[in-house]
Amino acid sequence: MASTFLSKPEPNQVLFEESSYARKIILNRPHKLNSLTYEMISQILRNLEVYEKDPTVKLLILKGKGKAFCAGGDVVGMVFTINEGHWSFGASFYKKQLTLDYMLATCRKPLVSLINGVVMGGGAGLSMSSMFRVVTENTVFAMPEAQIGLIPDVGASYFLSRLPGFFGEYLGLTGGRLNGNEILACGLATHFVLSKDLPLLEKALSEVAPWDASTISRVINGFSSKISLKKDSAFRRLETINKCFSRKTVEEILSMLENEAANGDNKWIIRAISSMKSASPTSLKIFLKSIREGRTKELKDCLSQDYTITCHMIRRSFNPDFFEGTKAKLLEKDKQPKDKIKVQEEVVLV
């Protein structure tokens, strides 16, 4: 999501570098965890269109500057903009963002996303459909949008629904965080490389030839490290996750989680229950329906649905959860949205 529309644009929000036949796209707002603005989206789109048509460009590398890959969109800026009476800008920005996500996903040139640090929301939209998704020991993935009254969007109903079992439902409904090892293990990433080796990997990728997928994969494999999951990793609880998150409704999922919590091994389950109960019930129910439908849809259709749903949310068609959630959790940070419907059973989808 979003951008600061009313403020003066920052300079050099995205850097573009050339290295032999490779082109690097570098998100450059490290002080804001590389959160996306309208100007960043526009710049990347313009350059991507040029790269697609240029026969001398053989490989694209996408990365972030600083400690984050991309923590999502500038949601606070979006809320300020809409509250100033420019809700339609939110819609036009979001359409442009989803257009970029689709262009990156369908790009004819091999795309390598170097995901070192935080990747959430809009950052996942940029990278999760890349041909190659390289994570490190610093990577943290999450889709926490339901906590502020949105839904895990930017194609999440597509890429989360392709994960083993019902792990995607778990991630989207709870906003659960994954480290680099877990991201690779569940299939969201293609490779794990230690952060200290990324400069050498970039150099090797810039010099690779030919530029086919198997050659690029072989180069990345040369820098890859083995992973091991911690004993308390959520991905080790896939059997329990499938048992709970395969239920048809949010209410049934919560009920199953509460039953499991009473049977021991409950620390991660208690966190999941707490997260779901503090999220927007509307967002949870819409996402559950969305990811279930997303299993049989193409990415383009999932992105189109995301656009429709999000436009309704920023117009307050359903309720004010997005604005109350952002105010409580990102602005005032008291964690208690004032006007949110708090009872799951009060929300009925038609």
Tab-separated table of C-alpha atoms in Angstrom:
chain	number	residue	atom	x	y	z
A	1	MET	CA	0.000	0.000	0.000
A	2	ALA	CA	0.451	3.707	-0.357
A	3	SER	CA	2.507	6.818	-0.714
A	4	THR	CA	2.946	10.295	0.677
A	5	PHE	CA	1.081	12.219	-2.008
A	6	LEU	CA	0.972	15.628	-0.398
A	7	SER	CA	4.583	15.907	0.719
A	8	LYS	CA	7.624	16.818	-1.334
A	9	PRO	CA	9.147	13.702	-2.938
A	10	GLU	CA	12.465	12.525	-1.566
A	11	PRO	CA	15.327	12.378	-4.091
A	12	ASN	CA	16.848	9.096	-5.291
A	13	GLN	CA	14.237	6.808	-3.751
A	14	VAL	CA	15.289	4.102	-6.218
A	15	LEU	CA	18.767	3.639	-7.633
A	16	PHE	CA	19.409	2.008	-11.005
A	17	GLU	CA	22.809	0.537	-11.806
A	18	GLU	CA	24.309	-1.169	-14.842
A	19	SER	CA	26.781	-4.002	-14.563
A	20	SER	CA	27.647	-5.690	-17.842
A	21	TYR	CA	24.419	-7.306	-19.077
A	22	ALA	CA	22.696	-6.995	-15.701
A	23	ARG	CA	20.543	-4.133	-14.423
A	24	LYS	CA	20.137	-3.519	-10.693
A	25	ILE	CA	17.025	-1.979	-9.131
A	26	ILE	CA	17.864	-0.780	-5.598
A	27	LEU	CA	15.148	0.410	-3.213
A	28	ASN	CA	16.709	3.407	-1.458
A	29	ARG	CA	14.662	4.533	1.541
A	30	PRO	CA	16.616	2.750	4.276
A	31	HIS	CA	15.418	5.195	6.945
A	32	LYS	CA	11.855	4.025	6.169
A	33	LEU	CA	12.772	0.338	5.700
A	34	ASN	CA	12.419	0.949	1.946
A	35	SER	CA	8.639	1.350	2.236
A	36	LEU	CA	7.150	2.030	-1.179
A	37	THR	CA	6.014	5.434	-2.400
A	38	TYR	CA	4.190	6.452	-5.546
A	39	GLU	CA	7.393	7.883	-6.972
A	40	MET	CA	9.308	4.650	-6.369
A	41	ILE	CA	6.654	2.583	-8.117
A	42	SER	CA	6.594	5.001	-11.057
A	43	GLN	CA	10.371	5.014	-11.451
A	44	ILE	CA	10.647	1.232	-11.388
A	45	LEU	CA	7.814	0.857	-13.896
A	46	ARG	CA	9.445	3.289	-16.322
A	47	ASN	CA	12.815	1.571	-16.140
A	48	LEU	CA	11.353	-1.919	-16.273
A	49	GLU	CA	9.581	-1.091	-19.516
A	50	VAL	CA	12.917	0.043	-20.976
A	51	TYR	CA	14.735	-3.067	-19.747
A	52	GLU	CA	12.101	-5.356	-21.258
A	53	LYS	CA	12.653	-3.856	-24.722
A	54	ASP	CA	16.448	-3.589	-24.534
A	55	PRO	CA	18.099	-6.704	-26.068
A	56	THR	CA	21.370	-5.954	-24.283
A	57	VAL	CA	19.722	-6.432	-20.872
A	58	LYS	CA	19.868	-10.112	-19.947
A	59	LEU	CA	19.301	-10.168	-16.176
A	60	LEU	CA	17.553	-8.049	-13.513
A	61	ILE	CA	18.541	-7.860	-9.844
A	62	LEU	CA	16.163	-6.357	-7.262
A	63	LYS	CA	17.360	-5.492	-3.763
A	64	GLY	CA	16.996	-3.023	-0.912
A	65	LYS	CA	19.516	-0.662	0.629
A	66	GLY	CA	20.199	-0.933	4.366
A	67	LYS	CA	18.707	-3.389	6.842
A	68	ALA	CA	15.447	-4.062	4.988
A	69	PHE	CA	14.462	-5.331	1.587
A	70	CYS	CA	11.048	-3.636	1.728
A	71	ALA	CA	8.699	-3.384	4.708
A	72	GLY	CA	5.656	-2.701	2.520
A	73	GLY	CA	3.904	0.483	1.549
A	74	ASP	CA	3.812	3.851	3.234
A	75	VAL	CA	0.451	3.166	4.912
A	76	VAL	CA	0.615	6.202	7.191
A	77	GLY	CA	1.142	8.427	4.171
A	78	MET	CA	-1.846	6.782	2.499
A	79	VAL	CA	-4.109	7.511	5.468
A	80	PHE	CA	-3.027	11.158	5.652
A	81	THR	CA	-3.673	11.509	1.931
A	82	ILE	CA	-7.137	9.948	2.052
A	83	ASN	CA	-8.113	11.984	5.114
A	84	GLU	CA	-7.236	15.110	3.145
A	85	GLY	CA	-9.930	14.114	0.684
A	86	HIS	CA	-7.810	12.282	-1.882
A	87	TRP	CA	-9.089	8.718	-1.467
A	88	SER	CA	-9.027	8.319	-5.248
A	89	PHE	CA	-5.260	8.770	-5.213
A	90	GLY	CA	-5.085	5.709	-3.012
A	91	ALA	CA	-6.898	3.735	-5.682
A	92	SER	CA	-4.694	5.009	-8.505
A	93	PHE	CA	-1.521	4.345	-6.521
A	94	TYR	CA	-2.628	0.846	-5.661
A	95	LYS	CA	-3.476	0.104	-9.293
A	96	LYS	CA	0.011	1.231	-10.304
A	97	GLN	CA	1.579	-0.915	-7.578
A	98	LEU	CA	-0.294	-4.030	-8.690
A	99	THR	CA	0.649	-3.282	-12.293
A	100	LEU	CA	4.301	-3.291	-11.247
A	101	ASP	CA	3.859	-6.523	-9.289
A	102	TYR	CA	2.401	-8.194	-12.374
A	103	MET	CA	5.115	-6.825	-14.682
A	104	LEU	CA	7.838	-8.155	-12.385
A	105	ALA	CA	6.101	-11.531	-12.178
A	106	THR	CA	5.754	-11.852	-15.952
A	107	CYS	CA	9.028	-10.174	-16.943
A	108	ARG	CA	10.739	-11.949	-19.856
A	109	LYS	CA	14.167	-11.256	-18.372
A	110	PRO	CA	15.301	-13.457	-15.453
A	111	LEU	CA	14.690	-11.596	-12.192
A	112	VAL	CA	16.718	-12.280	-9.031
A	113	SER	CA	15.343	-10.755	-5.822
A	114	LEU	CA	17.974	-10.484	-3.083
A	115	ILE	CA	15.762	-10.387	0.005
A	116	ASN	CA	18.094	-9.406	2.841
A	117	GLY	CA	16.177	-8.077	5.852
A	118	VAL	CA	12.504	-7.324	6.396
A	119	VAL	CA	10.070	-8.221	3.608
A	120	MET	CA	6.423	-7.507	4.301
A	121	GLY	CA	3.294	-6.533	2.410
A	122	GLY	CA	4.227	-4.607	-0.709
A	123	GLY	CA	7.791	-5.930	-0.510
A	124	ALA	CA	6.410	-9.449	-0.852
A	125	GLY	CA	4.362	-8.295	-3.825
A	126	LEU	CA	7.532	-7.140	-5.566
A	127	SER	CA	9.560	-10.255	-4.886
A	128	MET	CA	7.470	-13.376	-4.291
A	129	SER	CA	6.798	-13.986	-7.978
A	130	SER	CA	10.439	-13.495	-9.008
A	131	MET	CA	12.063	-16.378	-10.847
A	132	PHE	CA	14.751	-16.454	-8.127
A	133	ARG	CA	14.087	-15.417	-4.519
A	134	VAL	CA	17.245	-15.377	-2.416
A	135	VAL	CA	16.927	-14.991	1.369
A	136	THR	CA	19.541	-14.683	4.117
A	137	GLU	CA	19.908	-15.143	7.867
A	138	ASN	CA	18.612	-11.566	8.211
A	139	THR	CA	15.377	-12.072	6.305
A	140	VAL	CA	12.035	-11.730	8.103
A	141	PHE	CA	8.809	-12.344	6.178
A	142	ALA	CA	5.292	-11.441	7.318
A	143	MET	CA	1.908	-10.392	5.941
A	144	PRO	CA	0.372	-8.539	8.935
A	145	GLU	CA	-2.225	-6.446	7.069
A	146	ALA	CA	-5.258	-7.828	8.907
A	147	GLN	CA	-3.919	-6.184	12.069
A	148	ILE	CA	-4.655	-2.748	10.590
A	149	GLY	CA	-7.904	-3.598	8.842
A	150	LEU	CA	-6.573	-4.511	5.412
A	151	ILE	CA	-6.007	-7.974	3.933
A	152	PRO	CA	-2.797	-9.721	2.901
A	153	ASP	CA	-2.876	-8.458	-0.678
A	154	VAL	CA	-0.445	-7.803	-3.585
A	155	GLY	CA	-1.104	-11.344	-4.818
A	156	ALA	CA	-0.915	-13.078	-1.417
A	157	SER	CA	-4.024	-15.120	-2.215
A	158	TYR	CA	-1.937	-16.544	-5.087
A	159	PHE	CA	1.528	-17.107	-3.601
A	160	LEU	CA	0.370	-18.050	-0.086
A	161	SER	CA	-2.221	-20.493	-1.427
A	162	ARG	CA	0.563	-22.414	-3.215
A	163	LEU	CA	2.372	-23.254	0.041
A	164	PRO	CA	2.208	-26.748	1.581
A	165	GLY	CA	-1.107	-27.649	3.182
A	166	PHE	CA	-2.792	-24.699	4.838
A	167	PHE	CA	0.397	-22.906	5.830
A	168	GLY	CA	-0.654	-19.923	3.713
A	169	GLU	CA	-3.864	-19.548	5.723
A	170	TYR	CA	-1.793	-19.598	8.903
A	171	LEU	CA	0.540	-16.856	7.655
A	172	GLY	CA	-2.219	-14.613	6.315
A	173	LEU	CA	-4.633	-14.936	9.224
A	174	THR	CA	-2.075	-14.622	12.040
A	175	GLY	CA	0.554	-12.381	10.442
A	176	GLY	CA	3.097	-14.952	11.643
A	177	ARG	CA	6.746	-14.153	10.986
A	178	LEU	CA	9.197	-16.447	9.219
A	179	ASN	CA	12.985	-16.332	9.227
A	180	GLY	CA	15.129	-17.081	6.202
A	181	ASN	CA	15.355	-20.807	6.936
A	182	GLU	CA	11.574	-21.112	7.215
A	183	ILE	CA	10.988	-19.024	4.090
A	184	LEU	CA	13.099	-21.443	2.068
A	185	ALA	CA	11.659	-24.545	3.717
A	186	CYS	CA	8.050	-23.611	2.967
A	187	GLY	CA	8.789	-22.664	-0.644
A	188	LEU	CA	8.494	-18.872	-0.587
A	189	ALA	CA	12.220	-18.616	-1.393
A	190	THR	CA	14.308	-20.519	-3.921
A	191	HIS	CA	17.752	-20.110	-2.291
A	192	PHE	CA	19.398	-19.292	1.060
A	193	VAL	CA	22.679	-17.359	0.909
A	194	LEU	CA	24.564	-15.852	3.849
A	195	SER	CA	24.430	-12.053	3.744
A	196	LYS	CA	28.241	-11.804	3.739
A	197	ASP	CA	28.255	-13.629	0.396
A	198	LEU	CA	25.733	-11.390	-1.368
A	199	PRO	CA	28.326	-8.985	-2.864
A	200	LEU	CA	30.205	-11.896	-4.416
A	201	LEU	CA	26.932	-13.392	-5.660
A	202	GLU	CA	25.976	-10.102	-7.297
A	203	LYS	CA	29.340	-9.937	-9.031
A	204	ALA	CA	29.025	-13.510	-10.257
A	205	LEU	CA	25.499	-12.893	-11.543
A	206	SER	CA	26.674	-9.815	-13.436
A	207	GLU	CA	29.272	-11.923	-15.227
A	208	VAL	CA	27.146	-15.014	-15.886
A	209	ALA	CA	26.673	-16.356	-19.408
A	210	PRO	CA	24.560	-17.752	-20.896
A	211	TRP	CA	21.607	-16.123	-19.137
A	212	ASP	CA	19.214	-19.053	-19.003
A	213	ALA	CA	17.469	-20.092	-15.805
A	214	SER	CA	19.521	-23.230	-15.218
A	215	THR	CA	22.823	-21.351	-15.459
A	216	ILE	CA	21.646	-18.604	-13.100
A	217	SER	CA	20.369	-21.200	-10.636
A	218	ARG	CA	23.706	-23.015	-10.766
A	219	VAL	CA	25.554	-19.770	-9.986
A	220	ILE	CA	23.314	-19.040	-6.991
A	221	ASN	CA	23.654	-22.647	-5.817
A	222	GLY	CA	27.399	-22.088	-5.665
A	223	PHE	CA	26.851	-19.530	-2.896
A	224	SER	CA	23.974	-21.268	-1.142
A	225	SER	CA	24.136	-22.546	2.436
A	226	LYS	CA	22.305	-25.396	4.073
A	227	ILE	CA	19.444	-24.546	6.413
A	228	SER	CA	18.069	-26.052	9.591
A	229	LEU	CA	14.752	-25.269	11.220
A	230	LYS	CA	14.603	-24.400	14.896
A	231	LYS	CA	12.757	-26.790	17.150
A	232	ASP	CA	9.982	-24.238	17.740
A	233	SER	CA	9.539	-23.322	14.060
A	234	ALA	CA	5.908	-22.971	12.996
A	235	PHE	CA	6.686	-24.966	9.861
A	236	ARG	CA	7.457	-27.966	12.087
A	237	ARG	CA	3.839	-27.705	13.281
A	238	LEU	CA	2.393	-28.163	9.795
A	239	GLU	CA	0.274	-31.148	10.831
A	240	THR	CA	-1.434	-29.117	13.564
A	241	ILE	CA	-1.674	-26.074	11.298
A	242	ASN	CA	-3.395	-28.157	8.624
A	243	LYS	CA	-5.789	-29.570	11.203
A	244	CYS	CA	-6.800	-26.096	12.424
A	245	PHE	CA	-6.518	-23.846	9.384
A	246	SER	CA	-8.324	-26.230	7.032
A	247	ARG	CA	-11.588	-25.369	8.798
A	248	LYS	CA	-14.210	-23.594	6.712
A	249	THR	CA	-14.673	-20.464	8.814
A	250	VAL	CA	-12.582	-18.143	10.970
A	251	GLU	CA	-14.711	-19.076	13.985
A	252	GLU	CA	-14.009	-22.781	13.455
A	253	ILE	CA	-10.289	-22.111	13.029
A	254	LEU	CA	-10.180	-20.194	16.316
A	255	SER	CA	-12.144	-22.930	18.063
A	256	MET	CA	-9.735	-25.611	16.824
A	257	LEU	CA	-6.737	-23.533	17.916
A	258	GLU	CA	-8.207	-23.087	21.382
A	259	ASN	CA	-8.773	-26.846	21.642
A	260	GLU	CA	-5.176	-27.513	20.602
A	261	ALA	CA	-3.879	-24.932	23.082
A	262	ALA	CA	-5.564	-26.853	25.872
A	263	ASN	CA	-3.726	-30.030	24.849
A	264	GLY	CA	-0.159	-28.740	25.378
A	265	ASP	CA	2.474	-27.467	22.867
A	266	ASN	CA	0.601	-24.233	23.049
A	267	LYS	CA	3.012	-21.275	23.053
A	268	TRP	CA	2.863	-20.673	19.296
A	269	ILE	CA	-0.867	-21.420	19.255
A	270	ILE	CA	-1.531	-18.823	21.951
A	271	ARG	CA	0.363	-16.277	19.850
A	272	ALA	CA	-1.724	-17.212	16.805
A	273	ILE	CA	-4.998	-16.892	18.747
A	274	SER	CA	-3.962	-13.552	20.227
A	275	SER	CA	-3.003	-12.194	16.822
A	276	MET	CA	-6.259	-13.275	15.178
A	277	LYS	CA	-8.371	-11.854	17.997
A	278	SER	CA	-6.603	-8.492	17.745
A	279	ALA	CA	-7.078	-8.315	13.959
A	280	SER	CA	-10.052	-6.989	12.016
A	281	PRO	CA	-12.694	-9.746	11.840
A	282	THR	CA	-13.772	-8.432	8.442
A	283	SER	CA	-10.211	-8.634	7.133
A	284	LEU	CA	-9.776	-12.189	8.398
A	285	LYS	CA	-12.982	-13.414	6.790
A	286	ILE	CA	-12.319	-11.712	3.478
A	287	PHE	CA	-8.771	-13.087	3.347
A	288	LEU	CA	-9.880	-16.628	4.174
A	289	LYS	CA	-12.368	-16.535	1.314
A	290	SER	CA	-9.776	-14.908	-0.941
A	291	ILE	CA	-7.011	-17.474	-0.366
A	292	ARG	CA	-9.420	-20.387	-0.793
A	293	GLU	CA	-10.512	-18.983	-4.159
A	294	GLY	CA	-6.909	-18.073	-5.021
A	295	ARG	CA	-5.858	-21.735	-5.208
A	296	THR	CA	-7.618	-22.070	-8.552
A	297	LYS	CA	-6.946	-18.583	-9.926
A	298	GLU	CA	-4.126	-17.095	-11.956
A	299	LEU	CA	-1.996	-14.298	-10.474
A	300	LYS	CA	-3.628	-11.649	-12.653
A	301	ASP	CA	-7.074	-12.568	-11.323
A	302	CYS	CA	-5.854	-12.522	-7.727
A	303	LEU	CA	-4.338	-9.063	-8.199
A	304	SER	CA	-7.556	-7.813	-9.774
A	305	GLN	CA	-9.531	-9.064	-6.793
A	306	ASP	CA	-7.054	-7.427	-4.403
A	307	TYR	CA	-7.634	-4.114	-6.161
A	308	THR	CA	-11.413	-4.351	-5.843
A	309	ILE	CA	-11.324	-5.330	-2.169
A	310	THR	CA	-8.758	-2.707	-1.181
A	311	CYS	CA	-10.650	0.078	-2.960
A	312	HIS	CA	-13.715	-0.806	-0.900
A	313	MET	CA	-11.627	-0.706	2.273
A	314	ILE	CA	-10.094	2.710	1.612
A	315	ARG	CA	-13.554	4.051	0.727
A	316	ARG	CA	-14.923	2.669	4.025
A	317	SER	CA	-17.507	0.605	2.114
A	318	PHE	CA	-17.372	-2.136	4.764
A	319	ASN	CA	-16.310	-0.307	7.924
A	320	PRO	CA	-13.574	2.084	9.159
A	321	ASP	CA	-11.266	-0.744	10.301
A	322	PHE	CA	-8.358	0.326	8.075
A	323	PHE	CA	-8.342	3.885	9.384
A	324	GLU	CA	-8.933	2.894	13.000
A	325	GLY	CA	-6.352	0.119	12.811
A	326	THR	CA	-3.705	2.388	11.277
A	327	LYS	CA	-4.420	5.107	13.831
A	328	ALA	CA	-4.196	2.707	16.779
A	329	LYS	CA	-1.241	0.569	15.694
A	330	LEU	CA	0.908	2.861	13.562
A	331	LEU	CA	0.108	6.404	14.747
A	332	GLU	CA	-1.067	6.465	18.367
A	333	LYS	CA	0.280	2.951	18.948
A	334	ASP	CA	-2.175	2.191	21.735
A	335	LYS	CA	-3.044	-1.061	19.921
A	336	GLN	CA	-6.779	-0.560	20.528
A	337	PRO	CA	-8.849	0.476	17.490
A	338	LYS	CA	-11.856	2.425	18.756
A	339	ASP	CA	-14.624	1.626	16.280
A	340	LYS	CA	-13.681	-1.872	15.147
A	341	ILE	CA	-16.280	-4.637	15.243
A	342	LYS	CA	-14.650	-7.014	17.721
A	343	VAL	CA	-16.843	-10.091	17.511
A	344	GLN	CA	-16.194	-12.537	14.661
A	345	GLU	CA	-19.837	-13.652	14.587
A	346	GLU	CA	-21.007	-10.090	13.848
A	347	VAL	CA	-19.278	-10.149	10.458
A	348	VAL	CA	-21.159	-11.934	7.707
A	349	LEU	CA	-19.839	-12.183	4.140
A	350	VAL	CA	-22.362	-12.497	1.334
